[in-house]
Structure formats: structure tokens, C-alpha cells
Amino acid sequence: MQIFGVDIGGSGIKGAPVDLDRGDLAQERHKVLTPQPATPDGVADCVAEVVSHFSWEGPVGITFPGVVTDGTVRTAANVDKGWVDTDAATLLSQRLDGRPVTVLNDADAAGIAEMAFGAGRDRKGTVILLTFGTGIGSAVFSGGLLVPNTELGHLELHGHDAETRASTKAKEDEDLSWQHWAHRVQKYLAHVEMLFSPELFIIGGGVSRKADKFLHLIEDIRAEIVPAELENNAGIVGAAMAASKREG
């Protein structure tokens, strides 16, 4: 069975049909740049462009980088503030000619995919997936069940919003070495571990492809730390899974 997944990020919007039996993309993904400013209308146009690239006609699952409850956006840290209180599910469904649309938090989607098909398979304790990119997203699982919209990237760390110090964007903006950035990530993980005591951290986002550059530099964390197995496709797969669950 195939369902379409779209992952809206602070820098790019990407999507593809997903093979839900394999938990993998059925075709090579198509990506466009996130418009600046990332207004609801501008982003909706880009989502429509990604979906129409495949001439897709069925249901679509879509991730959003912020809190989403019942299809409505509640926070918008790394996109235009005009998203706040927008009924994203209705807006995007209209832009997609009435196709059924399911919208959920981007890190939650990535976590759902990793728990089913990736690094979190068969793990029943507390598992935390963290996506490092324009910001830091989080997905918390207890006994395999998701606690939605946790937004742990906005924990305060040494007087700062954690994602302003430890995101991939912070690494790029400040031209940090892998060692310097890993030290910041280590401090952040230690803070999250103190609060939740997970047995496993899954590191997702685009940087998961470069895990060999920094994971070995992170020390003094009790939990196991592994890269996301689906890497940066996890959000697309999880979005499609969420849409399939709703349709099913």
C-alpha cells in the first residue's frame, strides 16, 4: 500500500509516495526550497507543487515544524508566525483539490517511522527521537506510545533556547567544528536525560547521515545514542503512516 508523505522544514519541503509495507519511499523524493517568508499560502503552494510532481490523487500526510492539534497549528518557531491558529489541514486540503490531508508535528512523524521501521523497533522503554536541523524537534515514546507535541528543542539551556545553541543551523551560522558542536549537543542531551531518563536517544534530521562525524564525541550520557535509520526520510514516512492510520 502507498500513501503520499510531505515533510515541511524550515529550509526545504520534500515529499514522495511511501511504501507502507516496507516503510520506505516508493519513488525518489522531490524537494523544493521553503519560501521566505514561510507564510501559510506560500508553503501551501510549495506542498501542492511537490504533490503534483507525482500526479498523486490519494490521501496525503504532511508534517509541520511546530505544535499541531487536530490539524490546527499552535506554534511556529521556524516559519512565519501567520501559521499560528491556522487550520493547516483545511488549508492544505483545499490547495490539494480536496484530497484528504493529515497534519502532524514533524518530529512526531519522524519518531513514528523510526519506532515502526527504524532504530526504535521493539523498544518498549522511554525512547526520545531528536531531529537536528533549522531547529531541534523531539518525539517522546513511552512503551511504544507517542506523547505528542513535546517541543523539547525549546528547553532552556544555560539561559538560551536550546535549539539556538545546538541545532544544525547554529553549527552552520557560527561555523562550529564538529567537536565544538558535539559538546553543545552533549550538554543538551544531558539536560533532557536528567528530565526523562530515556533508555535510547535517536538522532534524526539531515545530520543523521553524518553520525560518524560527531556521535563518538558525545560522552557521559547513560542512554544509548544511535542515528535514525531512515535518516532524513523519516518525516515523509511517518507523515504517510499517520495519513494511512486516519484513512484506515
PDB file of C-alpha atoms in Angstrom, residues 35-153:
ATOM      1  CA  PRO A  35       9.611  30.095   0.677  1.00  0.00           C
ATOM      2  CA  GLN A  36      10.905  33.045   2.678  1.00  0.00           C
ATOM      3  CA  PRO A  37       8.900  34.220   4.498  1.00  0.00           C
ATOM      4  CA  ALA A  38       7.296  30.802   5.038  1.00  0.00           C
ATOM      5  CA  THR A  39       3.694  32.047   5.086  1.00  0.00           C
ATOM      6  CA  PRO A  40       0.738  29.626   5.061  1.00  0.00           C
ATOM      7  CA  ASP A  41      -0.155  30.473   1.447  1.00  0.00           C
ATOM      8  CA  GLY A  42       3.450  30.294   0.246  1.00  0.00           C
ATOM      9  CA  VAL A  43       4.110  26.960   1.929  1.00  0.00           C
ATOM     10  CA  ALA A  44       0.757  25.548   0.721  1.00  0.00           C
ATOM     11  CA  ASP A  45       1.735  26.408  -2.861  1.00  0.00           C
ATOM     12  CA  CYS A  46       5.034  24.534  -2.428  1.00  0.00           C
ATOM     13  CA  VAL A  47       3.281  21.497  -0.932  1.00  0.00           C
ATOM     14  CA  ALA A  48       0.936  21.464  -3.940  1.00  0.00           C
ATOM     15  CA  GLU A  49       3.965  21.648  -6.255  1.00  0.00           C
ATOM     16  CA  VAL A  50       5.592  18.639  -4.556  1.00  0.00           C
ATOM     17  CA  VAL A  51       2.395  16.550  -4.675  1.00  0.00           C
ATOM     18  CA  SER A  52       1.570  17.468  -8.286  1.00  0.00           C
ATOM     19  CA  HIS A  53       5.109  16.475  -9.334  1.00  0.00           C
ATOM     20  CA  PHE A  54       3.960  12.864  -8.836  1.00  0.00           C
ATOM     21  CA  SER A  55       0.387  13.371 -10.146  1.00  0.00           C
ATOM     22  CA  TRP A  56      -0.771  11.947  -6.815  1.00  0.00           C
ATOM     23  CA  GLU A  57      -4.533  11.658  -6.294  1.00  0.00           C
ATOM     24  CA  GLY A  58      -4.997   9.987  -2.881  1.00  0.00           C
ATOM     25  CA  PRO A  59      -4.635  10.961   0.793  1.00  0.00           C
ATOM     26  CA  VAL A  60      -1.611  12.995   1.886  1.00  0.00           C
ATOM     27  CA  GLY A  61       0.177  13.111   5.233  1.00  0.00           C
ATOM     28  CA  ILE A  62       2.024  16.351   5.962  1.00  0.00           C
ATOM     29  CA  THR A  63       4.453  17.273   8.743  1.00  0.00           C
ATOM     30  CA  PHE A  64       4.748  20.756  10.240  1.00  0.00           C
ATOM     31  CA  PRO A  65       7.636  22.193  12.316  1.00  0.00           C
ATOM     32  CA  GLY A  66       5.549  23.154  15.347  1.00  0.00           C
ATOM     33  CA  VAL A  67       2.758  22.047  17.646  1.00  0.00           C
ATOM     34  CA  VAL A  68      -0.276  20.698  15.757  1.00  0.00           C
ATOM     35  CA  THR A  69      -3.533  19.741  17.477  1.00  0.00           C
ATOM     36  CA  ASP A  70      -6.437  18.366  15.442  1.00  0.00           C
ATOM     37  CA  GLY A  71      -4.940  19.798  12.244  1.00  0.00           C
ATOM     38  CA  THR A  72      -4.534  23.324  13.671  1.00  0.00           C
ATOM     39  CA  VAL A  73      -1.088  24.894  14.147  1.00  0.00           C
ATOM     40  CA  ARG A  74      -0.364  26.241  17.644  1.00  0.00           C
ATOM     41  CA  THR A  75       3.291  27.315  17.400  1.00  0.00           C
ATOM     42  CA  ALA A  76       5.601  28.411  14.569  1.00  0.00           C
ATOM     43  CA  ALA A  77       9.186  28.874  15.753  1.00  0.00           C
ATOM     44  CA  ASN A  78      10.978  28.476  12.401  1.00  0.00           C
ATOM     45  CA  VAL A  79       8.292  29.516   9.915  1.00  0.00           C
ATOM     46  CA  ASP A  80       6.100  32.602   9.562  1.00  0.00           C
ATOM     47  CA  LYS A  81       4.066  33.475  12.674  1.00  0.00           C
ATOM     48  CA  GLY A  82       0.986  33.711  10.428  1.00  0.00           C
ATOM     49  CA  TRP A  83       0.727  29.930  10.844  1.00  0.00           C
ATOM     50  CA  VAL A  84      -0.337  30.221  14.490  1.00  0.00           C
ATOM     51  CA  ASP A  85      -4.020  29.217  14.835  1.00  0.00           C
ATOM     52  CA  THR A  86      -4.194  28.325  11.124  1.00  0.00           C
ATOM     53  CA  ASP A  87      -6.310  25.267  10.301  1.00  0.00           C
ATOM     54  CA  ALA A  88      -3.483  23.711   8.304  1.00  0.00           C
ATOM     55  CA  ALA A  89      -5.399  20.541   7.449  1.00  0.00           C
ATOM     56  CA  THR A  90      -8.209  22.517   5.801  1.00  0.00           C
ATOM     57  CA  LEU A  91      -5.886  24.987   4.058  1.00  0.00           C
ATOM     58  CA  LEU A  92      -3.681  22.249   2.600  1.00  0.00           C
ATOM     59  CA  SER A  93      -6.623  20.035   1.625  1.00  0.00           C
ATOM     60  CA  GLN A  94      -8.150  22.952  -0.302  1.00  0.00           C
ATOM     61  CA  ARG A  95      -4.824  23.627  -2.030  1.00  0.00           C
ATOM     62  CA  LEU A  96      -4.640  19.933  -2.937  1.00  0.00           C
ATOM     63  CA  ASP A  97      -8.069  19.983  -4.644  1.00  0.00           C
ATOM     64  CA  GLY A  98      -9.880  18.401  -1.705  1.00  0.00           C
ATOM     65  CA  ARG A  99      -7.588  15.425  -1.125  1.00  0.00           C
ATOM     66  CA  PRO A 100      -7.792  14.120   2.480  1.00  0.00           C
ATOM     67  CA  VAL A 101      -4.936  15.658   4.479  1.00  0.00           C
ATOM     68  CA  THR A 102      -3.475  14.678   7.865  1.00  0.00           C
ATOM     69  CA  VAL A 103      -1.112  17.188   9.531  1.00  0.00           C
ATOM     70  CA  LEU A 104       1.170  16.408  12.476  1.00  0.00           C
ATOM     71  CA  ASN A 105       4.339  17.654  14.139  1.00  0.00           C
ATOM     72  CA  ASP A 106       7.436  16.909  12.064  1.00  0.00           C
ATOM     73  CA  ALA A 107       9.494  15.256  14.788  1.00  0.00           C
ATOM     74  CA  ASP A 108       6.499  13.192  15.894  1.00  0.00           C
ATOM     75  CA  ALA A 109       6.205  11.911  12.319  1.00  0.00           C
ATOM     76  CA  ALA A 110       9.900  11.025  12.194  1.00  0.00           C
ATOM     77  CA  GLY A 111       9.582   9.257  15.533  1.00  0.00           C
ATOM     78  CA  ILE A 112       6.560   7.227  14.422  1.00  0.00           C
ATOM     79  CA  ALA A 113       8.552   5.999  11.425  1.00  0.00           C
ATOM     80  CA  GLU A 114      11.671   5.177  13.434  1.00  0.00           C
ATOM     81  CA  MET A 115       9.664   3.268  16.054  1.00  0.00           C
ATOM     82  CA  ALA A 116       7.966   1.166  13.374  1.00  0.00           C
ATOM     83  CA  PHE A 117      10.729   0.664  10.815  1.00  0.00           C
ATOM     84  CA  GLY A 118      13.971   2.087  12.197  1.00  0.00           C
ATOM     85  CA  ALA A 119      16.161   2.452  15.269  1.00  0.00           C
ATOM     86  CA  GLY A 120      13.252   2.303  17.742  1.00  0.00           C
ATOM     87  CA  ARG A 121      11.841  -1.046  16.596  1.00  0.00           C
ATOM     88  CA  ASP A 122      10.846  -3.315  19.502  1.00  0.00           C
ATOM     89  CA  ARG A 123      11.999  -0.797  22.137  1.00  0.00           C
ATOM     90  CA  LYS A 124       9.404  -0.588  24.913  1.00  0.00           C
ATOM     91  CA  GLY A 125      11.020   1.772  27.423  1.00  0.00           C
ATOM     92  CA  THR A 126      11.282   5.552  27.097  1.00  0.00           C
ATOM     93  CA  VAL A 127      12.682   6.456  23.666  1.00  0.00           C
ATOM     94  CA  ILE A 128      13.366  10.038  22.567  1.00  0.00           C
ATOM     95  CA  LEU A 129      13.968  10.974  18.941  1.00  0.00           C
ATOM     96  CA  LEU A 130      15.571  14.382  18.388  1.00  0.00           C
ATOM     97  CA  THR A 131      15.755  15.957  14.939  1.00  0.00           C
ATOM     98  CA  PHE A 132      18.578  18.443  14.434  1.00  0.00           C
ATOM     99  CA  GLY A 133      18.069  20.916  11.597  1.00  0.00           C
ATOM    100  CA  THR A 134      16.830  24.512  11.393  1.00  0.00           C
ATOM    101  CA  GLY A 135      15.672  23.889  14.974  1.00  0.00           C
ATOM    102  CA  ILE A 136      15.517  20.865  17.273  1.00  0.00           C
ATOM    103  CA  GLY A 137      12.392  18.723  17.174  1.00  0.00           C
ATOM    104  CA  SER A 138      11.515  15.974  19.611  1.00  0.00           C
ATOM    105  CA  ALA A 139       9.332  12.887  19.791  1.00  0.00           C
ATOM    106  CA  VAL A 140       8.913  11.084  23.115  1.00  0.00           C
ATOM    107  CA  PHE A 141       7.691   7.484  23.320  1.00  0.00           C
ATOM    108  CA  SER A 142       6.809   5.500  26.436  1.00  0.00           C
ATOM    109  CA  GLY A 143       6.037   1.827  25.993  1.00  0.00           C
ATOM    110  CA  GLY A 144       5.877   2.416  22.243  1.00  0.00           C
ATOM    111  CA  LEU A 145       3.211   5.139  22.597  1.00  0.00           C
ATOM    112  CA  LEU A 146       3.815   8.718  21.433  1.00  0.00           C
ATOM    113  CA  VAL A 147       3.472  11.709  23.748  1.00  0.00           C
ATOM    114  CA  PRO A 148       2.684  14.282  21.004  1.00  0.00           C
ATOM    115  CA  ASN A 149       3.987  17.834  20.573  1.00  0.00           C
ATOM    116  CA  THR A 150       6.718  17.757  23.223  1.00  0.00           C
ATOM    117  CA  GLU A 151       8.878  20.526  21.668  1.00  0.00           C
ATOM    118  CA  LEU A 152      11.970  19.756  23.762  1.00  0.00           C
ATOM    119  CA  GLY A 153      14.073  21.902  21.434  1.00  0.00           C
TER     120      GLY A 153
END
